[in-house]
Coordinates of C-alpha atoms and ligand atoms in Angstrom, one line a residue:
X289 CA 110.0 98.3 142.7
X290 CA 112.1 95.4 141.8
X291 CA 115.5 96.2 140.0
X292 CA 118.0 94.2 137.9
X293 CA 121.2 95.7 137.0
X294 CA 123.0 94.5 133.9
X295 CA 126.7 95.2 133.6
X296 CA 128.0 95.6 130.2
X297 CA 131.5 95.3 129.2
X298 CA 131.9 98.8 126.9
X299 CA 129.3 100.7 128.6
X300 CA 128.2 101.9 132.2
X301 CA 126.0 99.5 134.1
X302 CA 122.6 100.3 134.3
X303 CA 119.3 99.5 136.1
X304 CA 116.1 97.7 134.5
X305 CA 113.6 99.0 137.0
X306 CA 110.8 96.9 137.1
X307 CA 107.1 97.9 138.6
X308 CA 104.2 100.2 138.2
X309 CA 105.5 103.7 138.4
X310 CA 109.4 102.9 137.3
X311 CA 109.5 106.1 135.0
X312 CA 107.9 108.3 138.1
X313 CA 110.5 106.6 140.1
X314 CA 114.0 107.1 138.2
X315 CA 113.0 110.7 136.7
X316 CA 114.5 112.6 139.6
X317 CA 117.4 110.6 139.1
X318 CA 118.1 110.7 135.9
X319 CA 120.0 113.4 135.3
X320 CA 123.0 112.0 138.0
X321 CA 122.7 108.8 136.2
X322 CA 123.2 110.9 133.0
X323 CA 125.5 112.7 134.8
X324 CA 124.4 116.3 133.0
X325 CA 122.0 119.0 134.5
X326 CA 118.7 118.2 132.9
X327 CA 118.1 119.8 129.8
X328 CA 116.2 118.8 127.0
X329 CA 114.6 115.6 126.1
X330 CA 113.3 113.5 123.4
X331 CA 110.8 111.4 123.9
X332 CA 109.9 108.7 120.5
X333 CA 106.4 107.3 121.8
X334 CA 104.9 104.3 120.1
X335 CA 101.0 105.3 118.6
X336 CA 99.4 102.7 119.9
X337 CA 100.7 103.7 123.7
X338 CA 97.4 105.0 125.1
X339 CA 97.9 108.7 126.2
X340 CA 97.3 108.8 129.7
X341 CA 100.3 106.3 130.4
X342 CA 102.3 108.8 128.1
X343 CA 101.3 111.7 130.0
X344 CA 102.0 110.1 133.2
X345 CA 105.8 109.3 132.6
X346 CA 106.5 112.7 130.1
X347 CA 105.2 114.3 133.3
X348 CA 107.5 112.9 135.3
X349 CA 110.4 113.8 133.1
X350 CA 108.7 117.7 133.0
X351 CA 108.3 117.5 136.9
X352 CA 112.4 116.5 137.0
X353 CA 113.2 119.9 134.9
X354 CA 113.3 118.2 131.6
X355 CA 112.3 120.4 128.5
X356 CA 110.2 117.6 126.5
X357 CA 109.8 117.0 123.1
X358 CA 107.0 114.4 122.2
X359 CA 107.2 112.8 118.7
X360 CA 104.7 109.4 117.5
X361 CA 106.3 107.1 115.5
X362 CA 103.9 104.0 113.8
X363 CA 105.3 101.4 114.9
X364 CA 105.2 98.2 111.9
X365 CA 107.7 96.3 110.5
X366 CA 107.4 98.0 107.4
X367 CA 108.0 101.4 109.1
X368 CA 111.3 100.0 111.1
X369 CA 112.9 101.4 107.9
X370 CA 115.8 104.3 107.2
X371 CA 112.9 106.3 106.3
X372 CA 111.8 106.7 109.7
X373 CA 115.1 106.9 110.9
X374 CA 115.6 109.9 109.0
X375 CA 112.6 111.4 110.3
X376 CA 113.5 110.7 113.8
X377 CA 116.9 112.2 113.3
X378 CA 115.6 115.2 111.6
X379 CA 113.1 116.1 114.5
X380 CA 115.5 115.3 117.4
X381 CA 117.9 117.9 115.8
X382 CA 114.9 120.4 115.0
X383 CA 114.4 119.4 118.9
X384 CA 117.8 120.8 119.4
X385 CA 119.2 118.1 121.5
X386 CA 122.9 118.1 122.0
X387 CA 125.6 115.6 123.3
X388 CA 124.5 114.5 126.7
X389 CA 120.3 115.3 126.6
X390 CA 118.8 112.1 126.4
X391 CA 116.1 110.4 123.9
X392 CA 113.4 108.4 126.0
X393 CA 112.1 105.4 123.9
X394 CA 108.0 104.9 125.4
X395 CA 106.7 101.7 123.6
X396 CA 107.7 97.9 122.2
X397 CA 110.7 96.7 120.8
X398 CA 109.7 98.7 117.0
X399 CA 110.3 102.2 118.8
X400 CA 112.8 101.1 121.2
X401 CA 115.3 99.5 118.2
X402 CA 114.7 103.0 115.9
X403 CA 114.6 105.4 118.4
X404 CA 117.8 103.5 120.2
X405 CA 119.7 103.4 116.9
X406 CA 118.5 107.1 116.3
X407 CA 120.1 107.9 119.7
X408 CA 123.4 105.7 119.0
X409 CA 123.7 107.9 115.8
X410 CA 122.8 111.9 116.8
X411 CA 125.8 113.8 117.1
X412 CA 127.5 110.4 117.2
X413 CA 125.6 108.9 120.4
X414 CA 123.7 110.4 122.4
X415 CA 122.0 108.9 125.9
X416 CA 119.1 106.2 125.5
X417 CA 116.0 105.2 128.2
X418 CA 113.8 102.6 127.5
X419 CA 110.6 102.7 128.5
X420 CA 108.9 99.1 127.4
X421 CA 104.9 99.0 127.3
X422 CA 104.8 96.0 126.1
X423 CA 105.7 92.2 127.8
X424 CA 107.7 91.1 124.6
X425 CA 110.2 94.7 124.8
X426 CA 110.1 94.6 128.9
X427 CA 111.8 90.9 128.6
X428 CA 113.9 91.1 125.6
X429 CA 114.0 93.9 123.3
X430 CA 115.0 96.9 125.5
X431 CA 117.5 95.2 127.5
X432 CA 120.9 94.7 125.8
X433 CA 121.9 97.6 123.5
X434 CA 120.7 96.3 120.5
X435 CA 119.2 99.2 118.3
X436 CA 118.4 99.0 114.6
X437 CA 116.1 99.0 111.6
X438 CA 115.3 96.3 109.0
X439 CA 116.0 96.9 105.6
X440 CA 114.5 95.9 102.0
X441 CA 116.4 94.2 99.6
X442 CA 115.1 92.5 95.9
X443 CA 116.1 88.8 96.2
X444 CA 115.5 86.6 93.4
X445 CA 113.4 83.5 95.7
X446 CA 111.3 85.2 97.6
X447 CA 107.5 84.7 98.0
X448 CA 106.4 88.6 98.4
X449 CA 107.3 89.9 94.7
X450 CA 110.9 89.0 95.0
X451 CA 111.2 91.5 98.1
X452 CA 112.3 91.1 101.6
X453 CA 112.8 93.0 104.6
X454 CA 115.8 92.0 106.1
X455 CA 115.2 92.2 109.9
X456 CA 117.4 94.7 112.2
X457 CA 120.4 94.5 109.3
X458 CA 121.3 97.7 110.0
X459 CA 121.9 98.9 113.3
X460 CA 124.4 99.6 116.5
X461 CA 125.1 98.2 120.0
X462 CA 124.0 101.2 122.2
X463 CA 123.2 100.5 125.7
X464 CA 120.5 102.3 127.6
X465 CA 121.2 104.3 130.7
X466 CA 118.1 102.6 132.2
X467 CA 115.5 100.5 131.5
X468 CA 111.4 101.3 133.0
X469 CA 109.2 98.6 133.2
X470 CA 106.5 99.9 134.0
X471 CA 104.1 96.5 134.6
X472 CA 101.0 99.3 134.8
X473 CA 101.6 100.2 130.7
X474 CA 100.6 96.1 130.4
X475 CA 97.0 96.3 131.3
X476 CA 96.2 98.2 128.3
X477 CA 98.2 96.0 126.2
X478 CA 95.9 93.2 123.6
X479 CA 96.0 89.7 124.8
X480 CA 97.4 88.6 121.4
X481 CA 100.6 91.2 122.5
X482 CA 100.8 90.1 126.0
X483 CA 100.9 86.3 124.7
X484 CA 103.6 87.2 122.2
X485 CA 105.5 88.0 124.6
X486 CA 105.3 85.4 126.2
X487 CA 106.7 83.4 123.8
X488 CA 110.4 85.6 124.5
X489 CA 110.1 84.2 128.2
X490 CA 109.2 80.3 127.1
X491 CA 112.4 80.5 124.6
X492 CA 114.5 82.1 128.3
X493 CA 113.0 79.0 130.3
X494 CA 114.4 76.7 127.4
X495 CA 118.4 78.1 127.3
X496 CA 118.0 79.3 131.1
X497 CA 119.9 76.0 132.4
X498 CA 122.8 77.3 131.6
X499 CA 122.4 80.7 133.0
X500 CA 121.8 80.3 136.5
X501 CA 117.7 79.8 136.7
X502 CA 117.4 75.9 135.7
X503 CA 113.8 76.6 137.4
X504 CA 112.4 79.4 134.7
X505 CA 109.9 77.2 132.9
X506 CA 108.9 75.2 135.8
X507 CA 107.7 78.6 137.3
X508 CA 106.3 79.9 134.0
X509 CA 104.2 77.4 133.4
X510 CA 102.5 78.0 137.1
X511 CA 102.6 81.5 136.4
X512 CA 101.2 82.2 133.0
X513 CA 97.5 82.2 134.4
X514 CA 98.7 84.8 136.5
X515 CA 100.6 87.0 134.0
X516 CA 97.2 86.7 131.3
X517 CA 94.8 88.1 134.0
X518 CA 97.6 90.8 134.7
X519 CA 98.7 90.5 138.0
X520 CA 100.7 93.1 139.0
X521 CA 103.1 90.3 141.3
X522 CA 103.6 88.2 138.9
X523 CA 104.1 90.2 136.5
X524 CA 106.8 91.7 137.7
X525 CA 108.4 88.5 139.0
X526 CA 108.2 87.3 135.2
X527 CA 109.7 90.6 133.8
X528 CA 112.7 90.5 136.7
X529 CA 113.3 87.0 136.4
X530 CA 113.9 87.1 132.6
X531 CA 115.3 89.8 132.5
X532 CA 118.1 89.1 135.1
X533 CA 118.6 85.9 132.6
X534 CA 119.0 88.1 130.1
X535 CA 121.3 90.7 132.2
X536 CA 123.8 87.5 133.3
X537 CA 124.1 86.7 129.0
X538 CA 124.7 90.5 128.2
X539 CA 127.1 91.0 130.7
X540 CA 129.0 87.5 129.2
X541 CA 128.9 88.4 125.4
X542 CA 127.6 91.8 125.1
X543 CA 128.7 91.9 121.2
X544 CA 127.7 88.5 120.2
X545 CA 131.0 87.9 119.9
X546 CA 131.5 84.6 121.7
X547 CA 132.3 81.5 119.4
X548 CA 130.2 78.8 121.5
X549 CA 126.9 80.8 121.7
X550 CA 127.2 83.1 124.3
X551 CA 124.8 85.9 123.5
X552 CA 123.4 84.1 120.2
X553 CA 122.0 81.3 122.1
X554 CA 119.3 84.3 123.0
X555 CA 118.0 83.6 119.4
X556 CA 116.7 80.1 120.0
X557 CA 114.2 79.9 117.2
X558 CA 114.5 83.5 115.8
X559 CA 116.4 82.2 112.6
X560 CA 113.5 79.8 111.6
X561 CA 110.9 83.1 112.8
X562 CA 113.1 85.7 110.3
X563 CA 112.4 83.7 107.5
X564 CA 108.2 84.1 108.4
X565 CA 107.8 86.7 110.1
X566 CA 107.8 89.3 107.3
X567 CA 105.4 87.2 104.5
X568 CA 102.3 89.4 104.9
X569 CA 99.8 86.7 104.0
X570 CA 100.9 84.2 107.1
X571 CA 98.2 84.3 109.8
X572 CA 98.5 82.7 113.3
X573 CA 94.7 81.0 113.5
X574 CA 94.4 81.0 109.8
X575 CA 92.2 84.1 110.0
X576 CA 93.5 86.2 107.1
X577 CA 92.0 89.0 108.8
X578 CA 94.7 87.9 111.6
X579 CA 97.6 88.2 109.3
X580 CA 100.3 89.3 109.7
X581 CA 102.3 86.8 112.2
X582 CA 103.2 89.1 115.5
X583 CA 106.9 88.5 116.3
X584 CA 106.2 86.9 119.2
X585 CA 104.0 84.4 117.3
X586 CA 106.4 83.4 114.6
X587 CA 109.7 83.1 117.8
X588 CA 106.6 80.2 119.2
X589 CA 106.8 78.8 115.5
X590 CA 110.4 79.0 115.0
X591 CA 111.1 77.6 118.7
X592 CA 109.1 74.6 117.4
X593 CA 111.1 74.1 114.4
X594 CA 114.3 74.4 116.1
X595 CA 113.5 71.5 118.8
X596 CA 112.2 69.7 115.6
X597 CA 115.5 70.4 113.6
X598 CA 118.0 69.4 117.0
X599 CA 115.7 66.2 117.4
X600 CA 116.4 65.3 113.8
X601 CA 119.7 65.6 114.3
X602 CA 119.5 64.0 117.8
X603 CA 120.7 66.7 119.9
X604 CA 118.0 66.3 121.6
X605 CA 114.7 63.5 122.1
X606 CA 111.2 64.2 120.7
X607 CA 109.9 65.0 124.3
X608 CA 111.7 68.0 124.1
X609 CA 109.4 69.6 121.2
X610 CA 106.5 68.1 123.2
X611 CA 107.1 69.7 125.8
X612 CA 108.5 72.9 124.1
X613 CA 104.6 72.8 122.0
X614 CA 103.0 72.0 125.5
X615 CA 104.6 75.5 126.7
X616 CA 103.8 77.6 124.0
X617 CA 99.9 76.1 123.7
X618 CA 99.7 77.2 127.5
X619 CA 100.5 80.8 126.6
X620 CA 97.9 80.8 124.1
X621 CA 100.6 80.5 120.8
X622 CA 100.2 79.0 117.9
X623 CA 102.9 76.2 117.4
X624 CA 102.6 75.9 113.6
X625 CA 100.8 77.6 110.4
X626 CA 99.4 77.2 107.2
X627 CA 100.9 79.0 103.9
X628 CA 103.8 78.6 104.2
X629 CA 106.5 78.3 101.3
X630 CA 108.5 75.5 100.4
X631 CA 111.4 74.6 102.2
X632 CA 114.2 75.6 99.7
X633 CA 112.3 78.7 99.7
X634 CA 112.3 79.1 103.1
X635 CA 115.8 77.9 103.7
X636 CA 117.1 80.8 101.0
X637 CA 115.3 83.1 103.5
X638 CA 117.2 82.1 106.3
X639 CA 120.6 82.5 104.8
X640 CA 119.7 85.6 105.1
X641 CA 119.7 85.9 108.7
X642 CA 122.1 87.9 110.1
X643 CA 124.0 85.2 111.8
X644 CA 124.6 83.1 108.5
X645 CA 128.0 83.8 108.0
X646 CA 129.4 83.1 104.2
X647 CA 126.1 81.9 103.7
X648 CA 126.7 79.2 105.6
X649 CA 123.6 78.8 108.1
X650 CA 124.0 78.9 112.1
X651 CA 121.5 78.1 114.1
X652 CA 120.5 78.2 117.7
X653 CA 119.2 74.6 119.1
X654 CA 118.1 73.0 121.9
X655 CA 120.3 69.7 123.5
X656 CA 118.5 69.4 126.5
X657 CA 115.5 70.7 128.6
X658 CA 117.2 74.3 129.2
X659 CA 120.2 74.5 127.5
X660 CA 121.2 75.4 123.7
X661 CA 124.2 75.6 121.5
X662 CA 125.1 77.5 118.2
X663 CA 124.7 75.1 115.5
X664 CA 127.3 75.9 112.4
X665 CA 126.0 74.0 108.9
X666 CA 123.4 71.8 110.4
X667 CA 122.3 69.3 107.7
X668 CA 119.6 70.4 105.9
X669 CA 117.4 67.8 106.1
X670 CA 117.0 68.4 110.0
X671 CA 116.2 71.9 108.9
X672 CA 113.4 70.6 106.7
X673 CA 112.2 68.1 109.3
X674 CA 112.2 71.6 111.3
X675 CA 110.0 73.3 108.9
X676 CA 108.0 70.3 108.4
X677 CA 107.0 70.1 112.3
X678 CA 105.6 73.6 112.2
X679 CA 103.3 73.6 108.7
X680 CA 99.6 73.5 109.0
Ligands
LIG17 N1 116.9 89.5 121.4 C1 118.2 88.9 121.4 C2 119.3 89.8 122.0 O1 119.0 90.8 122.5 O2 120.4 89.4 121.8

């Protein structure tokens, strides 16, 4: 069992334990990491998490003295909505958990932000675990605090009957009290979600300069045979070594408060990827069958249109979006795709980004091999010749 600890500034640290059997492992600790007797439990578990893995780590929980309580959520975009908040809410109090019995999150980022944010607001906050089963949540999504839901709002531009789903604008910073990676819950996982992820640990390679592992994608690119045919090593070397990436930028900006990047350099590409992600109709092989984009798949996209934006505005040369294209083709992504809107649209889409601020755009973009910087206002004609890279 490899394990990371990430130290954030208004919360306890905590440990991302990383390797087959993490859950089994930190059950008969988690009540002194809690620091309450255990009592009851909550656990929100993904539908598509096949049930033995489930029954393996609520078992482990039972086995500790932990009265469980197993609820399925569907996890979509459409359904990270205040409507299943709600129902999470309402079941976790008909659960009867109070102040200091802890909900267990078992599943990808979807469950983990609504079951997190759920957690942040019971009774005002109540403990969190996250327990990732998929690569994409083990690297990224459940390490960090952030918790939330997307919402729906009408817009008067917008491509899907003039309504969008704003991603994660409603939400809370609430750190986990661990984090169990269990590598096992990947060899169930499709191959389109393992590559997804994928894409979350080419985007660490490309701002990793900066936070101590210049050598991410170098080793990524040796390793990614290895992570596609599951190996349990390198698995867990990939999920530990971006992870402790990510632990060294959480423990820097925990709040996303810092005004040269800090923790928003994490979204390299996400701003172009928001404004896609949620148009139904976008596929990544053109297959409409295939539609629509996985989140993982439009971050590959958007990671290409932000080398393609910082090269138009020469932040950085044209190698660097070969190379970025090179990466992502490696892991199997697609690097661009047809459909797409036009650009005004498209740029209207990402004003809504969370990170606009008076509508004024902010961006995350390369300036060399593996480092980034927060962009405010970047003309928009580099942000065209961003969108332009990436249409089929
Ligand atoms: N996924 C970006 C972050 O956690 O800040």
């Amino acid at each position: 069992m490899r394990t990371v600890t990430v130290e954030p500034a208004s919360a306890p640290a905590y440990e991302v334990r990383v390797g087959a059997g993490a859950a089994e492992s930190f059950a008969p600790d988690c009540a002194r990491v809690i620091g309450h007797e255990p009592g009851r439990l909550f656990a929100a578990v993904d539908e598509g998490v096949p049930d033995a893995f489930v029954r393996r780590v609520v078992g482990a929980f039972s086995g500790a003295g932990y009265a469980v309580t197993e609820h399925r959520v569907r996890a979509t975009e459409r359904t990270k909505s205040l409507e299943t908040l709600g129902e999470l809410l309402g079941a976790i109090a008909g659960a009867g958990l109070e102040r200091r019995d802890p909900v267990l999150a078992i599943g990808g980022g979807i469950v983990g932000d609504v079951a997190g944010f759920a957690a942040a607001s019971y009774r005002r906050g109540v403990p969190v675990i996250q327990c990732p089963t998929t690569l994409l949540s083990m690297v990224d999504a459940s390490v960090g605090g952030k918790t939330g839901v997307n919402l729906t709002v009408r817009t008067g531009e917008d491509p899907d009957g003039g309504e969008a789903l704003l991603k994660n604008m409603a939400g809370a910073f609430h750190q986990p009290r661990a984090v169990l990676a269990d590598v096992s819950s990947l060899d169930s996982l499709p191959d389109r979600h393992l590559r997804a992820g994928l894409a979350e640990c080419v985007k660490h390679g490309l701002i990793a300069g900066d936070w101590g592992d210049a050598g991410l994608a170098d080793w990524l690119a040796g390793a990614i045979p290895g992570v596609l045919a599951r190996d349990r090593a390198t698995l867990v070397e990939c999920v530990a070594r971006n992870v402790a990436v990510k632990a060294r930028v959480v423990k820097a900006d925990e709040t996303e408060q810092s005004s040269t990047g800090g923790r928003a350099l994490l979204n390299l590409g996400h701003t172009f990827a928001h404004a896609i992600e949620t148009i139904p109709t976008l596929s990544p092989d053109a297959d409409p069958a295939h539609a629509p984009l996985h989140h993982g798949e439009a971050v590959a996209i958007g990671l290409v249109g932000a080398s393609a934006c910082a090269a138009a505005m020469g932040l950085v040369d044209a190698s660097h979006t070969e190379r970025t294209i090179g990466a992502l083709r490696a892991c199997g992504l697609p690097v661009s795709v047809g459909g797409l809107p036009d650009d005004e649209t498209l740029i209207a889409r990402m004003r809504h980004d969370k990170k606009a601020a008076g509508g004024v755009l902010r961006l995350t973009l390369p300036t060399g091999p593996a480092s980034t910087a927060l962009v405010s206002d970047p003309p928009l004609d580099a942000v065209r010749a961003g969108w332009r890279a990436v249409r089929r």
